[in-house]
Amino acid sequence: MNTSSSNLKKIVIEPVTRVEGHGKVTILLDENNKVHRTLLHVVEFRGFERFIIGRPYWEIPVLVQRLCGICPVSHHLAAAKAMDVIVGGEKLTPTAEKMRRLMHYGQMFQSHSLHFFHLCSPDLLFGFDADPAIRNVIGVAQKFPELAVQGVMMRKYGQEVILRTAGKKIHGTGAIPGGINKNLTIEERDYLLKDIDQMVEWAQSALKIAKDYSVENLEKVIPFGSFESNHLSLIREDGAMDLYHGNLRAIDAQGNKIFDQVDYQNYLDYINEEVRDYSYMKFPFIKFLGPQDGWYRVGPLARVNTADFIDTPLAEAARKEFMAVTDGKPNNLTLAYHWARMIENLHSIEEIKILLDDPDLQGNALVVKGERRDEGVGLIEAPRGTLFHHYKVDENDQITMANLIVSTTNNNEPMNRAVQKVALDHISGVPEITEGLLNHVEVAIRAYDPCLSCATHAMGQMPLEISIVDCEGRLIDRKSKR
Amino acid sequence: MEKPRIATASLAGCFGCHMSLLDIDDRILKLIELVEFDKSPVDDIKNFTGRCAIGLIEGGCCNEENVHVLKDFRKNCDILVSVGECAIMGGLPALRNGIPLKECLETAYINGTGVYNPSGRIPNSEDIPLLLNKVYPCHEIVKVDYFLPGCPPPADTIWEACVALLTNKPLDLPYELIKYD
Ligand code: SF4
């Protein structure tokens, strides 16, 4: 990193403490405490793309989900979709497709609920600057016990859906190349139907909290970590939001289409990843726009922006309200992610309700196979955004190439921009950097629900430590957040 | 009487073991009554605030920081438990142990499909930690007192184990909780 200018100071923010760090932030300040440059580093490297080479292809859907225990279903399904192509079974039976969709919406519901209630609600309920002693999920449990229980029970419901479709709450085995290994029994269906109306109601009240917060604090929400960007997601053929399957659509900040209905088997013609020195996480971009201009956002905000409509009534009404704030143009506000996320949460539970009433789930045709291929791409809209899995397989059924672009990686540049914006607006030129100001940086990162903060994004606030060192590395000041 | 303290950490794991802990659902409210959480992603505590009765470790060690945090846990916890395959055996990340690290890095950052890297360099700055040559299970770095197998161990297993340790009772798990896929 360039720290050559002798009068720059460096601030290090370790979202997850230095020793557990999956990610951290450094901020370079000049002698007047003006922000010079900010960087978000991802400090994890595991090498999946190399070490799965040589494994048999049917192992991959259960193997690669160990990338992430927070949304394992997304990796499980993206890999299974790629393997569908390998076995020539991408036209699934209705039972298989609907079981997988049910699993996926269950995953979306548990992950979005977890993120909103356990992680973000403390900031929204108590304020970014609130006393950190109460600004956490235990504080929420004490002050708003009903809400906390609601969050726990919504997550639990999503996990129960996953258990009954994948066989296990975490790292299940439900999806196999060309289909699924079980259907939904009547007993399982009835168990899930028992609480469904309660869940729809709670999803609506969670949406209302997110919406009211955004509307009531619009002045704060508009500038906070915000910037214009392109947006990318899968989209159904008729332009509807589709979290499980579709073609790629990218739009610019004004809503003009960059490309549309691209078959994702050809994603490599459109998306590349740039490597930078300071992070193990790469920087994806739209190829023909180049790394400078081609970066984009993914996730709930991008999906609500790219969709022409949502195919379930309650979520569609919510989408219209959301889009009205920006007169139908894409919304480019970082904090609007929360509102968009709760729209998707409602959509997911509506979809679950529709699916549970579908007798296809009790069908017995589970697997299809066709012409064997040696290459397959599987994409899915994971809770945090578009997830890419791409594999090549040889005649011995062994993997010879793997390329994974995970959701959080797609949001790498946007998260860096959000950090930069917040640092410029809230930290630049401030004589003393307080805990509350540090939390502002976290709030911006947290809006994207990144998996780099795995350790914390599950349950509470990210522990933070900031060290201010001069250019020779001497410690000037240190603050840590308890 | 002061409540016993419990600490948790995620090293080179996928966070699935912590998620499984969360899957005790509403019993988490009971757990908060039984114990006080010290250093953990559950809360904001970055450094140990006192001696802990139990330390739960998810994940093995893949970089220098993992080693550092694991030693810190050993120093501050009476009982250290390796939770899940990654902590016990290195788990899936240890699949890289049979492959030179350089090859793993080159696949990810230089030769990989769709990689744009005109400089041809592998990420390397003072701000990212050094990787270890291999992924190590926790008991090869420090003494570990108990092991809870599973990927992840079921929520009920974690719950029963914590209750047994906290109440000093023997752990008696039914067959379903020690059967693995
Ligand atoms: S043991 Fe399994 S669930 Fe636990 S961290 Fe490792 S891969 Fe994740």
XYZ file of C-alpha atoms and ligand atoms in Angstrom:
671
model
C 0.000 0.000 0.000
C 1.216 3.507 -0.672
C 2.075 5.183 2.592
C 5.048 6.997 1.121
C 3.845 10.491 1.889
C 5.537 10.982 5.224
C 2.798 12.888 6.966
C -0.010 10.387 6.545
C -1.466 8.628 9.554
C -3.062 5.259 9.313
C -6.201 4.187 11.125
C -6.902 0.480 11.291
C -10.404 -0.692 11.972
C -10.665 -4.381 12.591
C -14.355 -5.216 12.415
C -13.686 -8.622 13.767
C -10.842 -8.201 16.219
C -7.320 -8.525 14.869
C -7.023 -12.087 15.934
C -10.290 -13.353 14.544
C -10.305 -11.016 11.611
C -12.092 -11.977 8.484
C -12.084 -8.351 7.413
C -10.790 -4.987 8.436
C -10.610 -1.384 7.313
C -7.690 0.980 7.105
C -8.084 4.715 6.791
C -5.186 6.997 5.913
C -5.358 10.508 7.353
C -3.213 13.551 6.600
C -1.864 15.873 9.305
C -5.174 17.734 9.506
C -7.035 14.476 10.056
C -8.497 14.684 6.556
C -9.230 11.299 5.030
C -6.766 10.528 2.280
C -7.731 6.994 1.352
C -9.744 4.072 2.760
C -9.423 0.367 2.085
C -11.501 -2.623 3.077
C -9.397 -5.779 3.393
C -10.615 -9.312 3.454
C -8.078 -11.327 5.375
C -9.311 -14.801 4.659
C -8.052 -17.235 2.075
C -9.108 -20.829 1.803
C -8.314 -21.946 -1.731
C -11.536 -23.800 -2.557
C -11.092 -23.261 -6.283
C -7.892 -25.269 -6.214
C -8.491 -28.004 -3.669
C -11.779 -29.238 -5.087
C -9.983 -30.142 -8.302
C -9.959 -33.906 -8.606
C -13.083 -34.452 -6.482
C -15.991 -36.305 -8.126
C -18.656 -33.894 -9.361
C -21.549 -35.368 -7.351
C -19.724 -34.539 -4.140
C -19.545 -30.847 -4.923
C -22.995 -29.639 -3.769
C -22.405 -30.999 -0.242
C -18.746 -30.059 -0.227
C -18.741 -26.419 -1.312
C -21.470 -25.343 1.088
C -18.764 -25.548 3.776
C -17.650 -22.201 2.373
C -20.318 -20.592 4.476
C -22.405 -21.865 7.350
C -24.624 -18.817 7.291
C -26.074 -19.418 3.849
C -24.968 -22.971 2.991
C -28.171 -23.577 1.016
C -27.117 -20.987 -1.560
C -23.835 -22.757 -2.287
C -25.536 -26.134 -2.148
C -28.085 -25.062 -4.772
C -25.745 -23.055 -7.019
C -23.417 -26.065 -7.220
C -26.355 -28.418 -7.796
C -27.582 -26.185 -10.634
C -24.151 -26.358 -12.281
C -24.190 -30.145 -11.874
C -27.685 -30.278 -13.425
C -26.037 -28.937 -16.575
C -23.245 -31.526 -16.335
C -25.714 -34.434 -16.166
C -28.018 -32.843 -18.759
C -30.789 -32.544 -16.206
C -31.352 -28.801 -15.995
C -35.014 -29.208 -16.888
C -35.977 -30.472 -13.432
C -39.170 -32.318 -12.579
C -41.820 -30.082 -10.975
C -41.295 -31.831 -7.626
C -37.532 -31.285 -7.726
C -37.734 -27.655 -8.775
C -40.387 -26.829 -6.193
C -38.563 -28.627 -3.366
C -35.421 -26.681 -4.204
C -37.331 -23.420 -4.359
C -38.932 -24.141 -0.996
C -35.482 -24.820 0.457
C -34.167 -21.592 -1.038
C -37.011 -19.379 0.189
C -36.597 -20.941 3.641
C -32.945 -19.970 3.505
C -33.753 -16.439 2.368
C -36.248 -16.065 5.206
C -33.895 -17.257 7.943
C -30.920 -15.276 6.672
C -32.783 -11.986 6.114
C -34.522 -12.307 9.497
C -31.234 -13.003 11.233
C -29.531 -10.093 9.581
C -32.306 -7.647 10.282
C -33.200 -8.583 13.849
C -29.973 -9.874 15.340
C -27.543 -7.585 13.630
C -29.079 -4.391 12.347
C -32.083 -3.669 14.507
C -29.899 -2.432 17.406
C -28.542 0.387 15.187
C -31.979 1.315 13.931
C -33.738 1.050 17.303
C -31.132 2.681 19.517
C -29.235 4.922 17.069
C -25.736 4.677 15.579
C -24.246 6.615 18.487
C -26.079 4.813 21.280
C -24.227 3.304 24.210
C -22.641 0.100 22.892
C -23.596 -1.608 26.156
C -27.221 -1.638 25.017
C -26.671 -1.365 21.258
C -26.641 -5.121 20.684
C -29.039 -7.992 20.401
C -29.144 -8.613 24.159
C -30.108 -4.957 24.588
C -32.918 -5.491 22.093
C -34.052 -8.585 24.023
C -34.264 -6.527 27.188
C -35.912 -3.400 25.805
C -38.084 -4.975 23.086
C -38.541 -8.603 24.190
C -41.432 -9.280 21.819
C -39.417 -8.140 18.848
C -36.418 -10.250 19.852
C -38.543 -13.372 20.257
C -40.135 -12.628 16.882
C -36.679 -12.473 15.274
C -35.620 -15.755 16.876
C -38.839 -17.491 15.823
C -38.699 -16.184 12.231
C -35.169 -17.482 11.849
C -36.235 -20.763 13.412
C -39.080 -21.126 10.908
C -36.703 -20.679 7.978
C -34.386 -23.306 9.475
C -37.327 -25.710 9.890
C -38.136 -25.323 6.182
C -34.501 -26.111 5.354
C -34.500 -29.157 7.651
C -37.524 -30.604 5.858
C -36.182 -30.006 2.365
C -32.419 -30.496 2.791
C -32.448 -33.033 5.624
C -30.374 -30.909 7.989
C -30.584 -27.307 9.171
C -26.945 -26.624 8.291
C -25.063 -28.400 5.497
C -27.911 -30.565 4.242
C -27.876 -32.972 1.326
C -31.243 -32.422 -0.394
C -30.163 -31.296 -3.865
C -28.352 -33.779 -6.125
C -27.277 -33.452 -9.780
C -30.486 -33.411 -11.822
C -32.887 -33.166 -8.911
C -33.564 -33.749 -5.260
C -33.377 -36.754 -2.937
C -36.678 -36.402 -1.101
C -40.140 -34.934 -1.404
C -42.199 -33.267 1.304
C -44.414 -35.603 3.339
C -47.920 -34.573 4.343
C -46.806 -34.502 7.999
C -43.909 -32.195 7.153
C -46.195 -29.973 5.110
C -48.763 -29.725 7.890
C -46.076 -28.951 10.429
C -44.882 -26.016 8.312
C -48.411 -24.810 7.549
C -49.170 -24.488 11.258
C -47.233 -21.242 11.714
C -47.276 -19.840 8.195
C -49.884 -17.120 8.749
C -48.080 -15.900 11.837
C -44.867 -15.678 9.795
C -46.521 -13.676 7.014
C -47.833 -11.285 9.635
C -44.457 -10.904 11.295
C -42.741 -10.387 7.939
C -45.155 -7.521 7.340
C -44.406 -5.921 10.684
C -40.633 -6.272 10.095
C -41.094 -4.590 6.714
C -42.973 -1.773 8.405
C -40.110 -1.192 10.872
C -37.597 -0.981 8.018
C -39.812 1.245 5.906
C -40.803 3.610 8.713
C -37.184 3.948 9.713
C -36.153 4.907 6.180
C -39.020 7.333 5.662
C -38.757 9.001 9.059
C -34.984 9.427 8.794
C -34.820 10.204 5.099
C -32.472 13.153 5.593
C -29.950 10.907 7.263
C -30.558 7.921 5.005
C -30.058 9.811 1.724
C -26.403 10.792 2.101
C -25.258 7.975 4.384
C -22.597 5.937 2.588
C -24.502 6.479 -0.655
C -23.257 6.671 -4.239
C -24.532 5.869 -7.703
C -23.787 2.452 -9.136
C -24.734 -0.187 -11.650
C -26.943 -3.011 -10.384
C -26.902 -6.686 -11.329
C -29.204 -9.642 -10.663
C -30.927 -12.628 -12.141
C -34.327 -11.863 -13.591
C -37.207 -14.041 -14.786
C -38.006 -14.040 -18.494
C -40.990 -11.726 -17.978
C -38.932 -9.314 -15.858
C -40.194 -10.517 -12.475
C -37.905 -10.863 -9.471
C -36.796 -14.482 -9.237
C -34.468 -15.513 -6.441
C -33.942 -19.088 -7.643
C -33.500 -18.895 -11.396
C -33.405 -16.582 -14.402
C -31.149 -14.701 -16.788
C -28.718 -11.900 -15.999
C -29.777 -8.269 -16.147
C -27.562 -5.259 -15.417
C -28.748 -1.650 -15.248
C -26.934 1.616 -14.668
C -27.632 4.157 -11.925
C -30.399 5.748 -14.015
C -32.055 2.452 -14.806
C -30.836 2.061 -18.409
C -30.163 -1.532 -19.314
C -26.491 -2.433 -19.738
C -27.447 -5.955 -20.761
C -30.571 -8.002 -20.338
C -31.718 -11.639 -20.416
C -28.182 -12.931 -20.757
C -27.940 -16.707 -20.431
C -25.626 -17.149 -17.474
C -23.855 -20.099 -19.071
C -22.029 -17.286 -20.925
C -21.282 -15.173 -17.844
C -17.554 -15.139 -18.636
C -18.206 -12.968 -21.682
C -19.659 -10.371 -19.311
C -17.997 -10.623 -15.899
C -14.304 -10.667 -14.906
C -12.598 -10.268 -11.546
C -9.758 -7.903 -10.787
C -7.044 -8.761 -8.245
C -5.771 -6.039 -5.914
C -2.858 -6.156 -3.527
C -4.606 -5.299 -0.301
C -7.336 -7.938 -0.150
C -7.814 -11.659 -0.656
C -11.249 -10.800 -2.060
C -11.312 -10.029 -5.778
C -13.178 -7.167 -7.502
C -15.682 -8.246 -10.175
C -16.666 -5.929 -13.026
C -18.649 -5.914 -16.258
C -16.044 -6.779 -18.847
C -16.785 -4.325 -21.637
C -17.076 -1.398 -19.190
C -13.697 -2.216 -17.618
C -12.680 -2.331 -13.934
C -13.035 1.447 -13.496
C -16.678 1.778 -14.525
C -17.912 -1.786 -14.659
C -18.387 -2.542 -10.958
C -21.894 -3.006 -9.688
C -24.054 -3.705 -6.663
C -25.809 -6.989 -5.960
C -28.201 -8.124 -3.226
C -31.638 -6.966 -2.068
C -31.260 -3.356 -3.236
C -29.977 -4.376 -6.681
C -32.720 -6.988 -7.067
C -35.549 -4.631 -6.203
C -34.031 -2.084 -8.599
C -33.632 -4.476 -11.529
C -37.032 -6.175 -11.208
C -39.980 -4.944 -13.266
C -42.338 -6.413 -10.686
C -42.611 -8.994 -7.903
C -44.937 -11.900 -8.449
C -46.547 -12.021 -4.987
C -49.136 -9.403 -4.001
C -47.919 -8.134 -0.612
C -44.297 -7.809 -1.713
C -45.346 -6.169 -5.003
C -47.325 -3.516 -3.132
C -44.268 -2.937 -0.944
C -42.006 -2.708 -4.009
C -44.224 -0.025 -5.551
C -44.047 2.024 -2.377
C -40.287 1.625 -2.332
C -39.830 2.669 -5.957
C -42.125 5.675 -5.503
C -39.509 7.284 -3.233
C -37.168 7.630 -6.234
C -39.911 8.169 -8.849
C -39.373 4.729 -10.289
C -35.650 5.263 -10.864
C -33.119 2.936 -9.226
C -32.544 3.608 -5.558
C -28.822 4.152 -4.869
C -28.952 4.604 -1.089
C -26.830 2.256 0.984
C -29.227 2.241 3.942
C -32.153 1.392 1.638
C -30.752 -2.153 1.579
C -32.641 -2.842 4.822
C -35.996 -1.830 3.405
C -35.375 -3.805 0.203
C -34.279 -6.814 2.279
C -37.532 -6.826 4.225
C -39.520 -6.625 0.959
C -37.717 -9.792 -0.149
C -38.341 -11.405 3.203
C -42.065 -10.881 2.732
C -41.829 -12.171 -0.842
C -40.051 -15.310 0.383
C -42.644 -16.176 2.991
C -45.452 -15.527 0.466
C -43.722 -17.952 -1.906
C -43.372 -20.529 0.876
C -47.080 -20.277 1.577
C -47.974 -20.797 -2.085
C -45.569 -23.732 -2.412
C -46.826 -25.529 0.692
C -50.283 -25.735 -0.896
C -48.861 -27.277 -4.073
C -49.424 -31.058 -4.354
C -46.352 -31.318 -6.640
C -44.269 -31.320 -3.460
C -45.583 -34.800 -2.730
C -44.645 -36.062 -6.203
C -42.304 -38.999 -6.715
C -40.393 -38.016 -9.859
C -37.268 -36.613 -8.236
C -34.383 -36.833 -10.711
C -33.830 -36.381 -14.458
C -30.760 -37.001 -16.556
C -29.923 -36.239 -20.168
C -26.900 -35.738 -22.337
C -23.704 -35.615 -20.276
C -21.663 -32.401 -20.626
C -18.209 -31.488 -19.429
C -18.924 -27.948 -18.278
C -21.677 -26.274 -16.266
C -22.501 -22.931 -14.681
C -24.965 -22.510 -11.814
C -26.217 -19.133 -10.607
C -28.605 -18.283 -7.823
C -29.670 -15.150 -5.977
C -28.282 -15.801 -2.493
C -29.425 -13.602 0.418
C -26.448 -11.291 -0.154
C -26.602 -11.273 -3.943
C -25.809 -13.115 -7.147
C -23.715 -16.226 -6.580
C -21.731 -17.809 -9.458
C -20.489 -21.416 -9.574
C -18.698 -22.703 -12.669
C -17.149 -26.165 -13.085
C -15.473 -28.359 -15.687
C -15.502 -32.136 -15.328
C -13.436 -34.782 -17.150
C -14.502 -38.205 -18.422
C -13.650 -39.752 -15.034
C -16.241 -37.484 -13.411
C -13.512 -35.488 -11.679
C -13.517 -31.709 -11.396
C -10.807 -30.077 -13.524
C -11.718 -26.401 -13.054
C -13.776 -24.404 -10.599
C -14.584 -20.704 -10.519
C -16.694 -19.282 -7.702
C -17.781 -15.650 -7.461
C -19.573 -15.318 -4.142
C -22.180 -12.693 -3.390
C -20.078 -10.655 -1.014
C -17.267 -10.518 -3.576
C -19.653 -8.914 -6.050
C -20.240 -6.162 -3.498
C -16.529 -5.625 -2.814
C -16.182 -2.302 -4.651
C -19.532 -0.958 -3.341
C -18.543 -1.740 0.245
C -15.209 -0.016 -0.290
C -17.072 3.020 -1.652
C -19.509 3.041 1.263
C -16.625 2.987 3.747
C -14.888 5.792 1.876
C -18.031 7.934 1.788
C -18.769 7.512 5.490
C -15.139 8.162 6.411
C -15.124 11.371 4.330
C -18.450 12.579 5.724
C -18.068 11.594 9.366
C -14.407 11.085 10.224
C -12.513 13.492 7.963
C -11.214 16.476 9.923
C -12.742 15.380 13.222
C -10.347 16.095 16.090
C -11.299 13.069 18.141
C -12.570 9.821 16.732
C -15.190 8.377 19.041
C -16.671 4.911 19.315
C -19.913 6.233 17.849
C -18.075 7.437 14.753
C -16.456 4.045 14.332
C -19.859 2.487 14.465
C -20.894 4.669 11.519
C -18.334 2.833 9.382
C -19.717 -0.488 10.589
C -23.297 0.536 9.906
C -22.390 1.170 6.258
C -20.610 -2.168 5.844
C -23.374 -3.957 7.685
C -26.059 -2.679 5.296
C -24.575 -4.979 2.653
C -24.790 -7.923 5.054
C -21.324 -9.041 4.055
C -20.138 -12.491 4.899
C -16.656 -11.184 5.595
C -17.957 -10.281 9.006
C -19.286 -13.774 9.465
C -18.083 -13.865 13.013
C -20.251 -11.005 14.021
C -22.887 -10.710 11.452
C -24.598 -13.610 13.089
C -25.258 -12.307 16.473
C -24.112 -8.926 17.567
C -22.037 -5.917 16.834
C -18.665 -6.196 15.252
C -15.951 -5.663 17.811
C -13.815 -2.806 16.607
C -10.346 -1.651 17.259
C -8.819 1.433 15.764
C -5.152 2.171 16.007
C -3.835 5.481 14.822
C -0.203 5.071 13.907
C 2.104 7.547 12.234
C 3.882 6.730 9.021
C 6.783 5.142 10.888
C 4.347 2.776 12.506
C 4.485 4.406 15.942
C 1.258 4.120 17.815
C -0.328 7.500 18.426
C -3.662 6.427 19.795
C -5.735 3.319 20.215
C -9.423 2.910 20.768
C -11.357 -0.229 21.160
C -15.006 -0.885 21.433
C -16.388 -3.187 24.012
C -22.921 -16.300 43.124
C -21.309 -14.932 40.026
C -22.392 -16.564 36.785
C -19.806 -18.669 34.973
C -18.424 -17.060 31.827
C -18.348 -18.566 28.373
C -16.334 -17.460 25.334
C -16.514 -18.516 21.684
C -14.356 -17.983 18.599
C -14.518 -18.741 14.890
C -11.085 -19.531 13.430
C -10.769 -21.170 9.992
C -14.387 -22.328 9.986
C -17.457 -21.479 7.990
C -19.416 -20.176 10.959
C -21.800 -23.115 10.663
C -20.912 -24.276 14.173
C -21.856 -20.882 15.570
C -25.063 -21.069 13.538
C -25.780 -24.430 15.086
C -25.337 -22.857 18.508
C -27.934 -20.273 17.425
C -30.236 -23.123 16.461
C -30.921 -23.739 20.141
C -33.487 -21.022 19.303
C -35.376 -19.667 22.293
C -33.143 -21.629 24.674
C -30.604 -18.898 23.929
C -32.581 -16.738 26.379
C -32.154 -19.488 29.000
C -28.453 -19.690 28.215
C -28.046 -15.972 28.837
C -29.556 -16.572 32.305
C -27.152 -19.414 33.020
C -23.940 -17.838 31.835
C -22.379 -14.564 30.975
C -20.891 -14.241 27.514
C -17.325 -13.004 27.430
C -15.230 -12.579 24.276
C -17.422 -13.808 21.450
C -19.054 -12.738 18.245
C -22.253 -12.825 20.296
C -21.357 -9.509 21.829
C -18.943 -6.634 21.597
C -16.264 -7.953 23.894
C -12.966 -7.890 22.078
C -10.572 -8.831 24.859
C -11.172 -11.274 27.675
C -12.673 -9.455 30.664
C -12.171 -12.286 33.132
C -11.421 -15.959 33.569
C -13.835 -18.118 31.557
C -15.214 -21.492 32.540
C -15.699 -22.651 28.961
C -14.194 -21.703 25.619
C -15.855 -23.040 22.465
C -13.635 -23.093 19.365
C -14.934 -23.394 15.820
C -12.438 -23.940 12.986
C -8.813 -24.982 12.769
C -5.811 -22.713 12.244
C -5.012 -21.508 8.714
C -3.193 -18.251 9.438
C -1.032 -16.670 12.113
C -3.956 -14.842 13.642
C -5.861 -18.071 14.242
C -2.896 -19.384 16.244
C -2.733 -16.198 18.246
C -6.406 -16.259 19.199
C -6.355 -19.965 20.020
C -3.444 -19.518 22.453
C -5.258 -16.596 23.998
C -8.303 -18.829 24.548
C -6.203 -21.553 26.176
C -4.732 -18.996 28.538
C -8.094 -17.599 29.584
C -10.426 -20.608 29.672
C -10.610 -23.461 32.193
C -12.104 -25.854 29.693
C -11.463 -25.672 25.963
C -13.814 -27.487 23.589
C -13.136 -28.115 19.896
C -16.549 -27.799 18.242
C -16.987 -29.391 14.821
C -14.828 -31.120 12.222
C -12.762 -28.067 11.343
C -11.540 -27.541 14.903
C -11.031 -31.270 15.462
C -9.475 -32.331 12.137
C -8.985 -29.162 10.138
C -12.159 -30.020 8.245
C -12.730 -29.083 4.654
C -10.189 -26.238 4.584
C -7.520 -28.876 5.337
C -8.117 -30.297 1.856
C -5.540 -27.748 0.824
C -2.892 -29.515 2.921
C -2.046 -31.902 0.115
C -1.405 -29.066 -2.321
C 1.424 -26.525 -2.226
C 0.043 -23.222 -0.946
C 1.555 -21.424 -3.918
C -0.597 -23.445 -6.286
C -3.753 -22.560 -4.348
C -2.887 -18.871 -4.502
C -1.976 -18.990 -8.184
C -5.258 -20.657 -9.086
C -7.215 -18.020 -7.205
C -5.334 -14.909 -8.309
C -3.308 -15.566 -11.451
C -4.339 -18.505 -13.621
C -7.960 -18.719 -12.537
C -10.916 -18.471 -14.910
C -12.082 -14.876 -15.408
C -9.214 -13.390 -13.400
C -8.029 -9.932 -14.472
C -4.586 -9.382 -12.969
C -2.237 -7.429 -15.238
C 0.401 -7.082 -12.509
C 0.497 -10.853 -12.017
C 0.854 -10.402 -8.272
C -0.767 -12.365 -5.480
C -2.419 -10.176 -2.805
C 0.279 -9.288 -0.338
C 0.264 -6.349 1.991
C 1.116 -5.757 5.603
C -2.600 -5.502 6.268
C -3.481 -9.114 5.543
C -2.213 -11.920 7.811
C 0.313 -14.548 6.801
C -1.091 -17.912 5.807
C 0.260 -21.061 7.419
C 1.756 -23.768 5.209
C -1.062 -26.103 6.275
C -4.349 -25.994 8.106
C -3.830 -27.337 11.640
C -6.387 -28.877 13.997
C -6.609 -27.033 17.314
C -5.166 -29.774 19.513
C -1.919 -29.651 17.542
C -1.463 -26.063 18.710
C -2.783 -26.155 22.299
C -4.205 -28.733 24.720
C -7.911 -29.277 24.071
C -10.113 -30.806 26.781
C -13.208 -31.958 24.885
C -14.271 -32.613 21.293
C -17.778 -32.265 19.875
C -17.838 -33.921 16.441
C -20.211 -33.107 13.612
C -20.267 -30.684 10.717
C -21.748 -28.912 12.511
C -22.641 -30.736 15.738
C -26.440 -30.538 16.147
C -27.781 -27.686 18.290
C -29.011 -30.163 20.902
C -25.545 -31.681 21.211
C -23.985 -28.276 21.831
C -26.744 -27.424 24.296
C -26.475 -30.701 26.228
C -22.682 -30.449 26.363
C -22.764 -26.884 27.703
C -25.371 -27.785 30.327
C -23.370 -30.854 31.404
C -20.170 -28.838 31.739
C -21.873 -26.017 33.602
C -23.726 -28.282 36.019
C -20.865 -30.746 36.405
C -23.063 -33.665 35.356
C -22.013 -36.484 33.046
C -23.024 -36.054 29.413
C -25.444 -38.676 28.161
C -26.316 -38.145 24.516
C -29.004 -40.180 22.740
C -28.036 -42.023 19.577
C -29.647 -39.479 17.211
C -27.291 -36.777 18.450
C -24.117 -38.724 17.775
C -25.048 -40.117 14.386
C -23.448 -38.348 11.431
C -23.972 -37.993 7.703
S -17.215 -28.079 11.255
Fe -18.581 -27.811 9.492
S -20.092 -26.351 10.245
Fe -18.362 -26.226 11.656
S -17.060 -24.603 10.858
Fe -16.318 -26.505 9.947
S -17.392 -26.672 7.961
Fe -18.475 -25.177 9.211
